[in-house]
PDB file of C-alpha atoms in Angstrom:
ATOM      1  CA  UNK R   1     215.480  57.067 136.895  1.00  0.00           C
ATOM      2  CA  UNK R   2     218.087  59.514 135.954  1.00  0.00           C
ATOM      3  CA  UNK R   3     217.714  63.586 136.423  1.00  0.00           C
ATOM      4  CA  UNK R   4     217.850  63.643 132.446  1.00  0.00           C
ATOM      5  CA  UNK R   5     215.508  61.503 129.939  1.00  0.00           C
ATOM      6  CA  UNK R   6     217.020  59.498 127.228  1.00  0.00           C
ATOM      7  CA  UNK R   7     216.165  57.812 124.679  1.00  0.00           C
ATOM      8  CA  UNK R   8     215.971  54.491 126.265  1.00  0.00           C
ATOM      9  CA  UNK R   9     213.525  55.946 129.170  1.00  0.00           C
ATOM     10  CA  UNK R  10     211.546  57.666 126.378  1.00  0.00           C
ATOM     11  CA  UNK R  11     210.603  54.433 124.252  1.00  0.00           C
ATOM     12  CA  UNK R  12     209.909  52.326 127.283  1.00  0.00           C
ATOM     13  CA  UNK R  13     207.443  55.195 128.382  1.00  0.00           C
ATOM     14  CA  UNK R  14     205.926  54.857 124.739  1.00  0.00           C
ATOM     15  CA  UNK R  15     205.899  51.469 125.483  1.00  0.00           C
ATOM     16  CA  UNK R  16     203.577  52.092 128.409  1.00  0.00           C
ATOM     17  CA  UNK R  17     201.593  54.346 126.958  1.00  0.00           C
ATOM     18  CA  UNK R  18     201.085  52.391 124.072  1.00  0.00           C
ATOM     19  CA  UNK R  19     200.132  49.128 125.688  1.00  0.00           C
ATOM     20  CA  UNK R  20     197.422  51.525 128.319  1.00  0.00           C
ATOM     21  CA  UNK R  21     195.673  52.576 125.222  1.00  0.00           C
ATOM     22  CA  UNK R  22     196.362  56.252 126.662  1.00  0.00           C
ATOM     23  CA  UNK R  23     195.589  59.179 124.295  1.00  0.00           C
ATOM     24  CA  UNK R  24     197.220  62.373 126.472  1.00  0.00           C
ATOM     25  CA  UNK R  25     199.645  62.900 128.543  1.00  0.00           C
ATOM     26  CA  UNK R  26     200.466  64.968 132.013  1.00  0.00           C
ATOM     27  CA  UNK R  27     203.729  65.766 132.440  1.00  0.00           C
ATOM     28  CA  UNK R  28     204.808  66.241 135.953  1.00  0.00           C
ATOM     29  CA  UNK R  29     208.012  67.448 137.959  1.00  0.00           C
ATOM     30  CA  UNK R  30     210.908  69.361 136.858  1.00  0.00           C
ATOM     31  CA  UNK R  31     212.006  70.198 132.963  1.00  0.00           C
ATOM     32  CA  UNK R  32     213.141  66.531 132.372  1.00  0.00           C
ATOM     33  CA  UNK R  33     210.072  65.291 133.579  1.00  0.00           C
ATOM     34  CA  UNK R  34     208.346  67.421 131.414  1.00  0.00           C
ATOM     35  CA  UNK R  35     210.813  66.700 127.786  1.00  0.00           C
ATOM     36  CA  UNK R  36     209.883  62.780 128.994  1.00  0.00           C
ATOM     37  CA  UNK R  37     206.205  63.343 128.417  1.00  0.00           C
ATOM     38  CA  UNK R  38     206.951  65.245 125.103  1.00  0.00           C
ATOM     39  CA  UNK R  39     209.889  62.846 124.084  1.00  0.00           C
ATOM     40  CA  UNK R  40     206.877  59.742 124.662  1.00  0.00           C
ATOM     41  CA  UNK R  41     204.671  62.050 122.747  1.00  0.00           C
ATOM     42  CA  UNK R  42     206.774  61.559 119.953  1.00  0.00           C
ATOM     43  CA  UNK R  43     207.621  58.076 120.140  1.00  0.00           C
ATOM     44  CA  UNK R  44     203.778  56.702 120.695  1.00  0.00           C
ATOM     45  CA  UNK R  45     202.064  59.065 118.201  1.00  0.00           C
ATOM     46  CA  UNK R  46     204.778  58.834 115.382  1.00  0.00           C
ATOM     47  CA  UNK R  47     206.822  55.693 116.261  1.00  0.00           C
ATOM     48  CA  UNK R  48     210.778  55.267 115.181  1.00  0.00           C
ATOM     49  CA  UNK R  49     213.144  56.298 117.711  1.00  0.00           C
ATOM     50  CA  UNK R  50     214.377  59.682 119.449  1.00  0.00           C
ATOM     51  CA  UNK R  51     216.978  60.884 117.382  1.00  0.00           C
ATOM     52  CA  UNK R  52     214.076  60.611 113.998  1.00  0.00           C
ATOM     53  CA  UNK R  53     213.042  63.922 115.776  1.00  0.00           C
ATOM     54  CA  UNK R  54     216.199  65.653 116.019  1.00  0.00           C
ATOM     55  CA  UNK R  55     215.144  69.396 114.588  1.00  0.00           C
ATOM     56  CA  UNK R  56     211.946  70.829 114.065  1.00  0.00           C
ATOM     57  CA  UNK R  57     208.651  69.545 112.757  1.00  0.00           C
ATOM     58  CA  UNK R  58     209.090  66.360 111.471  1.00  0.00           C
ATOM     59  CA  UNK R  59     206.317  64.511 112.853  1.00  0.00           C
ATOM     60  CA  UNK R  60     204.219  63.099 109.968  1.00  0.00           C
ATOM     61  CA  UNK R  61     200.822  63.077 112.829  1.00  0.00           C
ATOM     62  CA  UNK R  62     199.494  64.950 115.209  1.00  0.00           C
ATOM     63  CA  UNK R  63     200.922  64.750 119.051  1.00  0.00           C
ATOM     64  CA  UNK R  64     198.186  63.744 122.067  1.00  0.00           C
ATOM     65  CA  UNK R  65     197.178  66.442 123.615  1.00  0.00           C
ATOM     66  CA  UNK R  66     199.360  67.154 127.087  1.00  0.00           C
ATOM     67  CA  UNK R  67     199.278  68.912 130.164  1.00  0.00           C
ATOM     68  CA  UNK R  68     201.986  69.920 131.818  1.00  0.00           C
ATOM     69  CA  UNK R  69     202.629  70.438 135.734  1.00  0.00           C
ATOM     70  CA  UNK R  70     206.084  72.418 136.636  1.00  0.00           C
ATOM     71  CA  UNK R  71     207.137  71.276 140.450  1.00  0.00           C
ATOM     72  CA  UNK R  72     210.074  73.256 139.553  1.00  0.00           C
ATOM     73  CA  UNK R  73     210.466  76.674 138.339  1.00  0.00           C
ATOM     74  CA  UNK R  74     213.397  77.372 136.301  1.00  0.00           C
ATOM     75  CA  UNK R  75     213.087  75.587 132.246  1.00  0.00           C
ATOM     76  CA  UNK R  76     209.987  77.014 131.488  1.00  0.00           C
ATOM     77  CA  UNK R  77     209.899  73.572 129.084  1.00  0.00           C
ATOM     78  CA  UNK R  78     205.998  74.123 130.310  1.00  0.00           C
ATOM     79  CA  UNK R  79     206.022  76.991 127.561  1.00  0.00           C
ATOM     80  CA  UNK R  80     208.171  75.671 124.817  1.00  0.00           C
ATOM     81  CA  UNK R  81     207.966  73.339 121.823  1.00  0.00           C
ATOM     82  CA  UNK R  82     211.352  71.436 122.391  1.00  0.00           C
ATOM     83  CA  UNK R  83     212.208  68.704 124.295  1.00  0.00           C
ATOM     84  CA  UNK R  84     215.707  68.186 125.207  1.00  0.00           C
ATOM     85  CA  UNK R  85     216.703  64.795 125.280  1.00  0.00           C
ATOM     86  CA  UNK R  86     220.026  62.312 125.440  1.00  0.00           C
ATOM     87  CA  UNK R  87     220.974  59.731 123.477  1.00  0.00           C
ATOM     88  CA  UNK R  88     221.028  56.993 125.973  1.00  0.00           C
ATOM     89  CA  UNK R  89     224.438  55.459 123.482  1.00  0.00           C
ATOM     90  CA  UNK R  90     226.259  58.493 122.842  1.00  0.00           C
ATOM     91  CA  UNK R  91     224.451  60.987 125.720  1.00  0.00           C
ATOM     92  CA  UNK R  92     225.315  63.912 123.353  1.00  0.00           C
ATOM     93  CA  UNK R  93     221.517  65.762 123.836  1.00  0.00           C
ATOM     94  CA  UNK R  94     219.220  66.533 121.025  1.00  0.00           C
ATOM     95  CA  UNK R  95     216.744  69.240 120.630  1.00  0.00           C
ATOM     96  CA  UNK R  96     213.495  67.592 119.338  1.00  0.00           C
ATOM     97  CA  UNK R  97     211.050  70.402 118.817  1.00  0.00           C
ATOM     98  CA  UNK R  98     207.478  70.242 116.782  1.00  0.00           C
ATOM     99  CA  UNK R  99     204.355  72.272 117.265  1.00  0.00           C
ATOM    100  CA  UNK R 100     201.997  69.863 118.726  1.00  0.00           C
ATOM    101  CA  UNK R 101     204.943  69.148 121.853  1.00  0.00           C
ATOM    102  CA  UNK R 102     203.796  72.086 123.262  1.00  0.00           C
ATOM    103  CA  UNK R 103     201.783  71.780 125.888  1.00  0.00           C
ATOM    104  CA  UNK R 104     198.307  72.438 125.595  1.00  0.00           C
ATOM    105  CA  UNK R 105     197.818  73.951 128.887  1.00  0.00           C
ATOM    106  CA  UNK R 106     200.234  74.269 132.088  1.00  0.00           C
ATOM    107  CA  UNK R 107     198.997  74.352 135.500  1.00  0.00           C
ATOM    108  CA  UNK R 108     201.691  76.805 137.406  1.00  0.00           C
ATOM    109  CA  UNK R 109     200.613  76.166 141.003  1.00  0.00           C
ATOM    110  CA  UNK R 110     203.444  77.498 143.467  1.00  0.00           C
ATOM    111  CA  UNK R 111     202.232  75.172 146.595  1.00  0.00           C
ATOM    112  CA  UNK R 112     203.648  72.433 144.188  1.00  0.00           C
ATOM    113  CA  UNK R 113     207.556  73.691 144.693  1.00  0.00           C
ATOM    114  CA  UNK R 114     207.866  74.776 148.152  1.00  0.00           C
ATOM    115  CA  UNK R 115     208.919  71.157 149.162  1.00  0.00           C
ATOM    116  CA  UNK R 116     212.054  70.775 146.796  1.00  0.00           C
ATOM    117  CA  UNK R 117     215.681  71.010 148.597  1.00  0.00           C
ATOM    118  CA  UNK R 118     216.905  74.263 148.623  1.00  0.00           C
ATOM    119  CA  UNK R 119     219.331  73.299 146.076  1.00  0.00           C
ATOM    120  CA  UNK R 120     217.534  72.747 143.706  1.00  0.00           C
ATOM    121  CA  UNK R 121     215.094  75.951 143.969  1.00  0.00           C
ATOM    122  CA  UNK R 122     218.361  77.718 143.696  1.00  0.00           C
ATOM    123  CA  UNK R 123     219.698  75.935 140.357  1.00  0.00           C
ATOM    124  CA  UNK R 124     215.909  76.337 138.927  1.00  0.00           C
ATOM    125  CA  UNK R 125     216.277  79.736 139.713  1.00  0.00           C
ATOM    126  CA  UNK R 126     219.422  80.081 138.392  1.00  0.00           C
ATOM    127  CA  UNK R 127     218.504  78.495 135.043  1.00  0.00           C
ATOM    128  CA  UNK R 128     215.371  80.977 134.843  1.00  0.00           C
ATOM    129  CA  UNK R 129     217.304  83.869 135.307  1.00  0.00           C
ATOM    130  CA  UNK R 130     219.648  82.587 132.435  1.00  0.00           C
ATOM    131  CA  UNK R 131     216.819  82.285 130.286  1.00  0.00           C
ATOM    132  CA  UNK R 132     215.283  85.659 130.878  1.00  0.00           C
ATOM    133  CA  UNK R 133     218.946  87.146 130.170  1.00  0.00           C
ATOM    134  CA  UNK R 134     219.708  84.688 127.384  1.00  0.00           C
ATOM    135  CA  UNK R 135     216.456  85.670 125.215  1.00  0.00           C
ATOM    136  CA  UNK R 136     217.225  89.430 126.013  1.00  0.00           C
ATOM    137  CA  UNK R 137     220.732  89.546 124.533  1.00  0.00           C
ATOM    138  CA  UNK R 138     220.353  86.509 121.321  1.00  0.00           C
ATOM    139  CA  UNK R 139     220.944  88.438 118.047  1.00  0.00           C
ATOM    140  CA  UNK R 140     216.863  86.100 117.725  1.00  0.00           C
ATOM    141  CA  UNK R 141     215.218  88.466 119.561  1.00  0.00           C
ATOM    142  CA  UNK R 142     212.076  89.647 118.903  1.00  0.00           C
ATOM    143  CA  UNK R 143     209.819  92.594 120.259  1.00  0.00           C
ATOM    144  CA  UNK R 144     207.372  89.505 121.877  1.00  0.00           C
ATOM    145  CA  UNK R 145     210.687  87.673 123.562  1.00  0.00           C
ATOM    146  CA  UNK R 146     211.733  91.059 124.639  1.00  0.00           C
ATOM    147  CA  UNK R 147     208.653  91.569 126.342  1.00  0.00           C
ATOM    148  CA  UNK R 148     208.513  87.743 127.623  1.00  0.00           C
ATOM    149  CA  UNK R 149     212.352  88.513 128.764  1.00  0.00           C
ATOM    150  CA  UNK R 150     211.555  91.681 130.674  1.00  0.00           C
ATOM    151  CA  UNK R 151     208.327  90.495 132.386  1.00  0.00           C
ATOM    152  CA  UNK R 152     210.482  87.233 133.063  1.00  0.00           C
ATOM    153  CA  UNK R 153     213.430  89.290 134.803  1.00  0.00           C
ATOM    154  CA  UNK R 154     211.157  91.576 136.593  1.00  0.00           C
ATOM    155  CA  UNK R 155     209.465  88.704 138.743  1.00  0.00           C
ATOM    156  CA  UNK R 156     212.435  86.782 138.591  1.00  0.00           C
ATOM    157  CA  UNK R 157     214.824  89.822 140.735  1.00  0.00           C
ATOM    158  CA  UNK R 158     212.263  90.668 142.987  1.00  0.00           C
ATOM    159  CA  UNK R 159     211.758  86.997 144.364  1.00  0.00           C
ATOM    160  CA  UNK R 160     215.022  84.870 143.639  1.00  0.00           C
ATOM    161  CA  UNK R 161     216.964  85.631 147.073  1.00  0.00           C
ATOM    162  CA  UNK R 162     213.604  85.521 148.720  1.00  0.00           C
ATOM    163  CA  UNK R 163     212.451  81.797 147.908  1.00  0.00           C
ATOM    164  CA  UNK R 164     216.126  80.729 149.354  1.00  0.00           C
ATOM    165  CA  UNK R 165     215.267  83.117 152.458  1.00  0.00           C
ATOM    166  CA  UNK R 166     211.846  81.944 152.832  1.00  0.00           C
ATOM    167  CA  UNK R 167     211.371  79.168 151.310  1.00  0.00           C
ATOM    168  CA  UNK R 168     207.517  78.867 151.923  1.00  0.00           C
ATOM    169  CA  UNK R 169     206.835  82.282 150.821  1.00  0.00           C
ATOM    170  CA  UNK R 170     203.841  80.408 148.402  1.00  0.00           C
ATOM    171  CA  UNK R 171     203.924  84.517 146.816  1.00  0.00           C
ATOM    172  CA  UNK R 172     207.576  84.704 146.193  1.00  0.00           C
ATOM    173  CA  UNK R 173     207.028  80.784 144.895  1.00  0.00           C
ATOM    174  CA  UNK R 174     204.525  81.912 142.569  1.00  0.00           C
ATOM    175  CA  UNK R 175     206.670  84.713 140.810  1.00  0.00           C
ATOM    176  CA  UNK R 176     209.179  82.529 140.709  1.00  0.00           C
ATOM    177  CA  UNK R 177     207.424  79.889 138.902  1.00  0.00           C
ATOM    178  CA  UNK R 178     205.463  82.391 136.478  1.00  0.00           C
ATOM    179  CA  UNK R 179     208.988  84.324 135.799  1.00  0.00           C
ATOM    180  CA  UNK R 180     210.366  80.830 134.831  1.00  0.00           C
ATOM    181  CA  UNK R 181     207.063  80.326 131.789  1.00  0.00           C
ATOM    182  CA  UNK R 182     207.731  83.688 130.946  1.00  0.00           C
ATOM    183  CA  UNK R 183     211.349  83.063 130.769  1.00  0.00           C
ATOM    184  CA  UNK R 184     210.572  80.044 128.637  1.00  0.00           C
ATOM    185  CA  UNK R 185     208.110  81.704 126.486  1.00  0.00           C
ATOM    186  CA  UNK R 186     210.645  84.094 125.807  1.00  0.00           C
ATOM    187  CA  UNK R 187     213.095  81.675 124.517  1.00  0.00           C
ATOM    188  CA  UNK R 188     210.135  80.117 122.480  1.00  0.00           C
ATOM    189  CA  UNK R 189     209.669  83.412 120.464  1.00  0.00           C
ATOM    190  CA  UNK R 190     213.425  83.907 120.064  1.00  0.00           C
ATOM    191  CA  UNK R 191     214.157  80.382 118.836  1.00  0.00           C
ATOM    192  CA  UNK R 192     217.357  80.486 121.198  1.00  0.00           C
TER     193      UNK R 192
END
């Protein structure tokens, strides 16, 4: 399994799904994780392949309904309606976005990230913070993804050099992972 989905991982999963009779979906682990559940979403409710969804809304039926589970808190893909996913020929990404790949509800729980390496809670955090700054400054932005942005940044600062300090500070965890679905909600209502 690579760190990124592509297409090829996404219509095996379909595959899967498909063949289990399964009607939802939990997404689980990091942003890719997460765009894999949405990317077999698309595949097993609508068929065709990955790059059909390239864009915005062009299901033709619904999505299942999903959950999704951050382990890691900087993509805030638990509050967006994208998934971002390679071509597994060319690995150029696309951005496959539709209402119904949001997820229906996501379960932030901070005990769920204080066992990643260090590294990678400081590239999450690092990715957050982007996010929080990116949907500040687009020419996109809107007086929701400005407040999104701002309630994003706020947590974000406070707890950043304090989950690489302490890295079971389960308080410090939990702004961090609530700064990174603000962060992503933010980008949501800018359409960055």
């Amino acid at each position: 399994f690579d760190a990124n989905p592509d297409s090829a991982m996404i219509a095996a999963g379909a595959d899967v799904a498909r063949a289990a009779g399964v009607d939802s979906l939990i997404g689980l682990g990091g942003g890719s994780s997460l765009d894999c559940a949405k990317g077999i979403a698309f595949i097993a409710t609508n068929g065709g392949v990955m790059s059909d969804y390239r864009g915005y809304g062009k299901t033709r039926v619904p999505l299942w309904p999903m959950i999704g589970v951050p382990t890691t808190a900087g993509t805030g893909s638990e509050a967006q309606s994208y998934a971002l996913i390679s071509d597994a020929a060319t690995h150029r990404k696309m951005a496959c976005g539709d209402p119904g790949a949001a997820f229906r509800i996501a379960l932030l729980d901070p005990e769920l990230t204080v066992t990643q390496p260090a590294s990678v809670t400081a590239v999450a955090g690092y990715d957050a913070l982007s996010h929080a700054v990116e949907s500040s400054v687009t020419s996109r932005r809107s007086a929701m993804s400005a407040c999104f942005s701002r309630e994003a940044w706020r947590l974000l600062e406070r707890s950043y050099e304090r989950v690489l300090d302490a890295p079971g500070d389960v308080d410090a965890r939990g702004d961090m992972l609530l700064g990174s679905f603000f962060a992503g909600l933010a980008v949501e209502a800018s359409m960055l």
